[in-house]
Amino acid sequence: IVFLNATKIDFDSNLDFSSLRDLGILTNYVESNDKEILERVQDQNIVITKEIPLGKELIEQFPPSVKLICEAGTGFNNIDLEAAANKGIAVCNVPGYSTEGVAQLAITYILNFASSMIKQQRMIQQDNYSNFTEYLKVPHFEVQEKYLGIIGAGTIGMQVIKTARALGMNVLTYDPTPRQFEDSKIQAVTLEELLQKSDFISLHCPLTAGTRHIINKDTLKLMKPTAFIINTSRGPLINETDLIEALQNGVIAGAGLDVQDPEPPSLDNPLFKMDNAVLTPHIGWRCIESRQRLVELLSKNIEAFAN
Ligand code: NAD
């Protein structure tokens, strides 16, 4: 068993890795190119990867010993499933290990925008608390009765909805998988209606050919100028150039982005300096509890496959 990019989950930390170590996995090597990856997978049966792109050409060169590719995460858009299937390699992911952490981050973004917390803190840093009337001018409103649009009402989306309902928010969902909600404050609507009515929109669908750039110039134009977009799912769900333009021209009020396209963003990306954009470096999955859960579930996946 080889674990590619294990460093990403902080293999040398104080997390309990005994379940993986019992399976014989102990690694702190960082692969930087396809050639190194191919060297590392020689004679291996199981390849675990943390977000390393395993494209068609690379998988086609995998040795016949490889029987399973295991994504150490929920999103598996980095793996060419067709190429794996053609080689008879099974692929599995780890769904659900970070549901609470990602949902918590999406809610944190909502509450931050409602209270302008980061903006107010920046103002205090700039003027040493001396301009109180200026602080009153930044938006500060209650989230109760506001509309939250959830694109992708799956595992994480539903967890966000649970908290949003506890905060008194109304929820609109868009998901091609039909869902029934007993709570009358949660409504399944069309994407268009969700975009037009929501005060906050949070993305929780996977990145696929059908969802790439689901947020673009045209869909941004349908949003309210007072609305915020939050992306804790995958960067390419949003056309970043269109988003930057929309933020600069007041088409929407703000964006909270845990994921970007590409990652990491280039240093001259205008989002870094924009007052109405808040960025985190893809931390949704990274709570200490989630990472411990990830280790346990990875071991269980491998054991189940071996059995
Ligand atoms: P899930 O499979 O349980 O839910 C995804 C939902 O999206 C499903 O209900 C599906 O029907 C829906 N969907 C599919 N296509 C859609 C479309 N075109 N429009 C609207 N909805 C669509 O997955 P999950 O566990 O909730 O995770 C969601 C995503 O979150 C993952 O794919 C991953 O990319 C991302 N994620 C990010 C982090 C992070 O660190 N920021 C961590 C974990 C997961």
PDB file of N, CA, C and O in Angstrom, residues 126-164:
ATOM      1  N   GLN A 126      -7.067  49.405  11.302  1.00  0.00           N
ATOM      2  CA  GLN A 126      -6.587  50.568  10.563  1.00  0.00           C
ATOM      3  C   GLN A 126      -6.677  51.866  11.361  1.00  0.00           C
ATOM      4  O   GLN A 126      -5.841  52.747  11.228  1.00  0.00           O
ATOM      5  N   ASP A 127      -7.740  52.014  12.189  1.00  0.00           N
ATOM      6  CA  ASP A 127      -7.905  53.330  12.832  1.00  0.00           C
ATOM      7  C   ASP A 127      -7.943  53.262  14.363  1.00  0.00           C
ATOM      8  O   ASP A 127      -8.377  54.206  15.020  1.00  0.00           O
ATOM      9  N   ASN A 128      -7.460  52.146  14.930  1.00  0.00           N
ATOM     10  CA  ASN A 128      -7.376  52.017  16.386  1.00  0.00           C
ATOM     11  C   ASN A 128      -8.672  52.378  17.114  1.00  0.00           C
ATOM     12  O   ASN A 128      -8.654  53.082  18.110  1.00  0.00           O
ATOM     13  N   TYR A 129      -9.788  51.947  16.605  1.00  0.00           N
ATOM     14  CA  TYR A 129     -11.063  52.062  17.315  1.00  0.00           C
ATOM     15  C   TYR A 129     -11.539  53.512  17.424  1.00  0.00           C
ATOM     16  O   TYR A 129     -12.309  53.877  18.304  1.00  0.00           O
ATOM     17  N   SER A 130     -11.071  54.383  16.537  1.00  0.00           N
ATOM     18  CA  SER A 130     -11.358  55.796  16.753  1.00  0.00           C
ATOM     19  C   SER A 130     -12.522  56.322  15.910  1.00  0.00           C
ATOM     20  O   SER A 130     -12.902  57.481  16.030  1.00  0.00           O
ATOM     21  N   ASN A 131     -13.095  55.492  15.040  1.00  0.00           N
ATOM     22  CA  ASN A 131     -14.085  56.027  14.113  1.00  0.00           C
ATOM     23  C   ASN A 131     -15.398  55.248  14.181  1.00  0.00           C
ATOM     24  O   ASN A 131     -15.835  54.641  13.200  1.00  0.00           O
ATOM     25  N   PHE A 132     -16.010  55.285  15.358  1.00  0.00           N
ATOM     26  CA  PHE A 132     -17.155  54.427  15.630  1.00  0.00           C
ATOM     27  C   PHE A 132     -18.283  54.597  14.622  1.00  0.00           C
ATOM     28  O   PHE A 132     -18.912  53.627  14.217  1.00  0.00           O
ATOM     29  N   THR A 133     -18.526  55.825  14.183  1.00  0.00           N
ATOM     30  CA  THR A 133     -19.641  56.035  13.250  1.00  0.00           C
ATOM     31  C   THR A 133     -19.402  55.330  11.915  1.00  0.00           C
ATOM     32  O   THR A 133     -20.328  54.889  11.267  1.00  0.00           O
ATOM     33  N   GLU A 134     -18.132  55.206  11.519  1.00  0.00           N
ATOM     34  CA  GLU A 134     -17.817  54.478  10.281  1.00  0.00           C
ATOM     35  C   GLU A 134     -18.185  53.001  10.415  1.00  0.00           C
ATOM     36  O   GLU A 134     -18.670  52.384   9.486  1.00  0.00           O
ATOM     37  N   TYR A 135     -17.956  52.440  11.622  1.00  0.00           N
ATOM     38  CA  TYR A 135     -18.266  51.020  11.827  1.00  0.00           C
ATOM     39  C   TYR A 135     -19.759  50.764  11.636  1.00  0.00           C
ATOM     40  O   TYR A 135     -20.173  49.697  11.204  1.00  0.00           O
ATOM     41  N   LEU A 136     -20.575  51.763  12.006  1.00  0.00           N
ATOM     42  CA  LEU A 136     -22.033  51.584  11.894  1.00  0.00           C
ATOM     43  C   LEU A 136     -22.495  51.486  10.432  1.00  0.00           C
ATOM     44  O   LEU A 136     -23.558  50.978  10.151  1.00  0.00           O
ATOM     45  N   LYS A 137     -21.656  51.969   9.525  1.00  0.00           N
ATOM     46  CA  LYS A 137     -22.062  52.007   8.113  1.00  0.00           C
ATOM     47  C   LYS A 137     -21.927  50.653   7.417  1.00  0.00           C
ATOM     48  O   LYS A 137     -22.485  50.452   6.350  1.00  0.00           O
ATOM     49  N   VAL A 138     -21.134  49.740   7.994  1.00  0.00           N
ATOM     50  CA  VAL A 138     -20.971  48.454   7.302  1.00  0.00           C
ATOM     51  C   VAL A 138     -22.182  47.569   7.597  1.00  0.00           C
ATOM     52  O   VAL A 138     -22.809  47.685   8.651  1.00  0.00           O
ATOM     53  N   PRO A 139     -22.553  46.692   6.662  1.00  0.00           N
ATOM     54  CA  PRO A 139     -23.752  45.877   6.847  1.00  0.00           C
ATOM     55  C   PRO A 139     -23.690  45.036   8.122  1.00  0.00           C
ATOM     56  O   PRO A 139     -22.635  44.499   8.467  1.00  0.00           O
ATOM     57  N   HIS A 140     -24.783  44.990   8.835  1.00  0.00           N
ATOM     58  CA  HIS A 140     -24.899  44.140  10.016  1.00  0.00           C
ATOM     59  C   HIS A 140     -26.374  43.796  10.155  1.00  0.00           C
ATOM     60  O   HIS A 140     -27.177  44.669  10.467  1.00  0.00           O
ATOM     61  N   PHE A 141     -26.725  42.573   9.859  1.00  0.00           N
ATOM     62  CA  PHE A 141     -28.152  42.210   9.860  1.00  0.00           C
ATOM     63  C   PHE A 141     -28.348  40.805  10.431  1.00  0.00           C
ATOM     64  O   PHE A 141     -27.397  40.021  10.536  1.00  0.00           O
ATOM     65  N   GLU A 142     -29.600  40.537  10.810  1.00  0.00           N
ATOM     66  CA  GLU A 142     -29.934  39.207  11.336  1.00  0.00           C
ATOM     67  C   GLU A 142     -30.090  38.218  10.182  1.00  0.00           C
ATOM     68  O   GLU A 142     -30.581  38.599   9.115  1.00  0.00           O
ATOM     69  N   VAL A 143     -29.726  36.969  10.431  1.00  0.00           N
ATOM     70  CA  VAL A 143     -29.917  35.969   9.371  1.00  0.00           C
ATOM     71  C   VAL A 143     -31.311  35.348   9.427  1.00  0.00           C
ATOM     72  O   VAL A 143     -31.759  34.759   8.445  1.00  0.00           O
ATOM     73  N   GLN A 144     -31.987  35.494  10.563  1.00  0.00           N
ATOM     74  CA  GLN A 144     -33.304  34.854  10.637  1.00  0.00           C
ATOM     75  C   GLN A 144     -34.251  35.459   9.594  1.00  0.00           C
ATOM     76  O   GLN A 144     -34.201  36.661   9.320  1.00  0.00           O
ATOM     77  N   GLU A 145     -35.033  34.594   8.989  1.00  0.00           N
ATOM     78  CA  GLU A 145     -35.972  34.925   7.904  1.00  0.00           C
ATOM     79  C   GLU A 145     -35.284  35.233   6.573  1.00  0.00           C
ATOM     80  O   GLU A 145     -35.941  35.437   5.569  1.00  0.00           O
ATOM     81  N   LYS A 146     -33.943  35.275   6.541  1.00  0.00           N
ATOM     82  CA  LYS A 146     -33.259  35.466   5.246  1.00  0.00           C
ATOM     83  C   LYS A 146     -33.303  34.135   4.484  1.00  0.00           C
ATOM     84  O   LYS A 146     -33.457  33.071   5.081  1.00  0.00           O
ATOM     85  N   TYR A 147     -33.139  34.213   3.170  1.00  0.00           N
ATOM     86  CA  TYR A 147     -33.189  33.015   2.337  1.00  0.00           C
ATOM     87  C   TYR A 147     -31.787  32.475   2.055  1.00  0.00           C
ATOM     88  O   TYR A 147     -30.928  33.206   1.568  1.00  0.00           O
ATOM     89  N   LEU A 148     -31.599  31.195   2.368  1.00  0.00           N
ATOM     90  CA  LEU A 148     -30.341  30.514   2.051  1.00  0.00           C
ATOM     91  C   LEU A 148     -30.594  29.533   0.910  1.00  0.00           C
ATOM     92  O   LEU A 148     -31.455  28.650   1.016  1.00  0.00           O
ATOM     93  N   GLY A 149     -29.883  29.687  -0.184  1.00  0.00           N
ATOM     94  CA  GLY A 149     -30.001  28.771  -1.318  1.00  0.00           C
ATOM     95  C   GLY A 149     -28.904  27.724  -1.260  1.00  0.00           C
ATOM     96  O   GLY A 149     -27.724  28.064  -1.160  1.00  0.00           O
ATOM     97  N   ILE A 150     -29.297  26.454  -1.279  1.00  0.00           N
ATOM     98  CA  ILE A 150     -28.319  25.363  -1.221  1.00  0.00           C
ATOM     99  C   ILE A 150     -28.297  24.655  -2.578  1.00  0.00           C
ATOM    100  O   ILE A 150     -29.300  24.063  -2.985  1.00  0.00           O
ATOM    101  N   ILE A 151     -27.163  24.740  -3.264  1.00  0.00           N
ATOM    102  CA  ILE A 151     -27.023  24.021  -4.532  1.00  0.00           C
ATOM    103  C   ILE A 151     -26.317  22.701  -4.228  1.00  0.00           C
ATOM    104  O   ILE A 151     -25.134  22.686  -3.895  1.00  0.00           O
ATOM    105  N   GLY A 152     -27.082  21.605  -4.253  1.00  0.00           N
ATOM    106  CA  GLY A 152     -26.549  20.294  -3.865  1.00  0.00           C
ATOM    107  C   GLY A 152     -26.946  19.957  -2.439  1.00  0.00           C
ATOM    108  O   GLY A 152     -26.192  20.200  -1.499  1.00  0.00           O
ATOM    109  N   ALA A 153     -28.179  19.423  -2.292  1.00  0.00           N
ATOM    110  CA  ALA A 153     -28.674  19.108  -0.935  1.00  0.00           C
ATOM    111  C   ALA A 153     -28.326  17.666  -0.583  1.00  0.00           C
ATOM    112  O   ALA A 153     -29.190  16.833  -0.313  1.00  0.00           O
ATOM    113  N   GLY A 154     -27.027  17.362  -0.598  1.00  0.00           N
ATOM    114  CA  GLY A 154     -26.553  16.023  -0.230  1.00  0.00           C
ATOM    115  C   GLY A 154     -26.159  16.009   1.236  1.00  0.00           C
ATOM    116  O   GLY A 154     -26.775  16.686   2.068  1.00  0.00           O
ATOM    117  N   THR A 155     -25.105  15.252   1.552  1.00  0.00           N
ATOM    118  CA  THR A 155     -24.716  15.069   2.948  1.00  0.00           C
ATOM    119  C   THR A 155     -24.347  16.401   3.612  1.00  0.00           C
ATOM    120  O   THR A 155     -24.892  16.754   4.665  1.00  0.00           O
ATOM    121  N   ILE A 156     -23.423  17.136   2.985  1.00  0.00           N
ATOM    122  CA  ILE A 156     -22.982  18.395   3.604  1.00  0.00           C
ATOM    123  C   ILE A 156     -24.085  19.456   3.501  1.00  0.00           C
ATOM    124  O   ILE A 156     -24.381  20.160   4.475  1.00  0.00           O
ATOM    125  N   GLY A 157     -24.715  19.545   2.319  1.00  0.00           N
ATOM    126  CA  GLY A 157     -25.801  20.504   2.132  1.00  0.00           C
ATOM    127  C   GLY A 157     -26.874  20.357   3.209  1.00  0.00           C
ATOM    128  O   GLY A 157     -27.337  21.349   3.788  1.00  0.00           O
ATOM    129  N   MET A 158     -27.250  19.108   3.511  1.00  0.00           N
ATOM    130  CA  MET A 158     -28.303  18.876   4.518  1.00  0.00           C
ATOM    131  C   MET A 158     -27.834  19.288   5.919  1.00  0.00           C
ATOM    132  O   MET A 158     -28.623  19.766   6.730  1.00  0.00           O
ATOM    133  N   GLN A 159     -26.557  19.109   6.195  1.00  0.00           N
ATOM    134  CA  GLN A 159     -26.023  19.516   7.506  1.00  0.00           C
ATOM    135  C   GLN A 159     -26.043  21.045   7.637  1.00  0.00           C
ATOM    136  O   GLN A 159     -26.355  21.586   8.694  1.00  0.00           O
ATOM    137  N   VAL A 160     -25.751  21.738   6.533  1.00  0.00           N
ATOM    138  CA  VAL A 160     -25.814  23.203   6.549  1.00  0.00           C
ATOM    139  C   VAL A 160     -27.263  23.633   6.776  1.00  0.00           C
ATOM    140  O   VAL A 160     -27.555  24.547   7.576  1.00  0.00           O
ATOM    141  N   ILE A 161     -28.193  22.943   6.096  1.00  0.00           N
ATOM    142  CA  ILE A 161     -29.614  23.275   6.216  1.00  0.00           C
ATOM    143  C   ILE A 161     -30.078  23.137   7.677  1.00  0.00           C
ATOM    144  O   ILE A 161     -30.798  23.985   8.197  1.00  0.00           O
ATOM    145  N   LYS A 162     -29.622  22.071   8.331  1.00  0.00           N
ATOM    146  CA  LYS A 162     -30.017  21.825   9.726  1.00  0.00           C
ATOM    147  C   LYS A 162     -29.651  23.029  10.615  1.00  0.00           C
ATOM    148  O   LYS A 162     -30.469  23.532  11.381  1.00  0.00           O
ATOM    149  N   THR A 163     -28.428  23.503  10.462  1.00  0.00           N
ATOM    150  CA  THR A 163     -27.981  24.638  11.283  1.00  0.00           C
ATOM    151  C   THR A 163     -28.693  25.917  10.860  1.00  0.00           C
ATOM    152  O   THR A 163     -29.092  26.727  11.704  1.00  0.00           O
ATOM    153  N   ALA A 164     -28.848  26.091   9.550  1.00  0.00           N
ATOM    154  CA  ALA A 164     -29.505  27.307   9.050  1.00  0.00           C
ATOM    155  C   ALA A 164     -30.944  27.387   9.569  1.00  0.00           C
ATOM    156  O   ALA A 164     -31.430  28.466   9.937  1.00  0.00           O
TER     157      ALA A 164
END
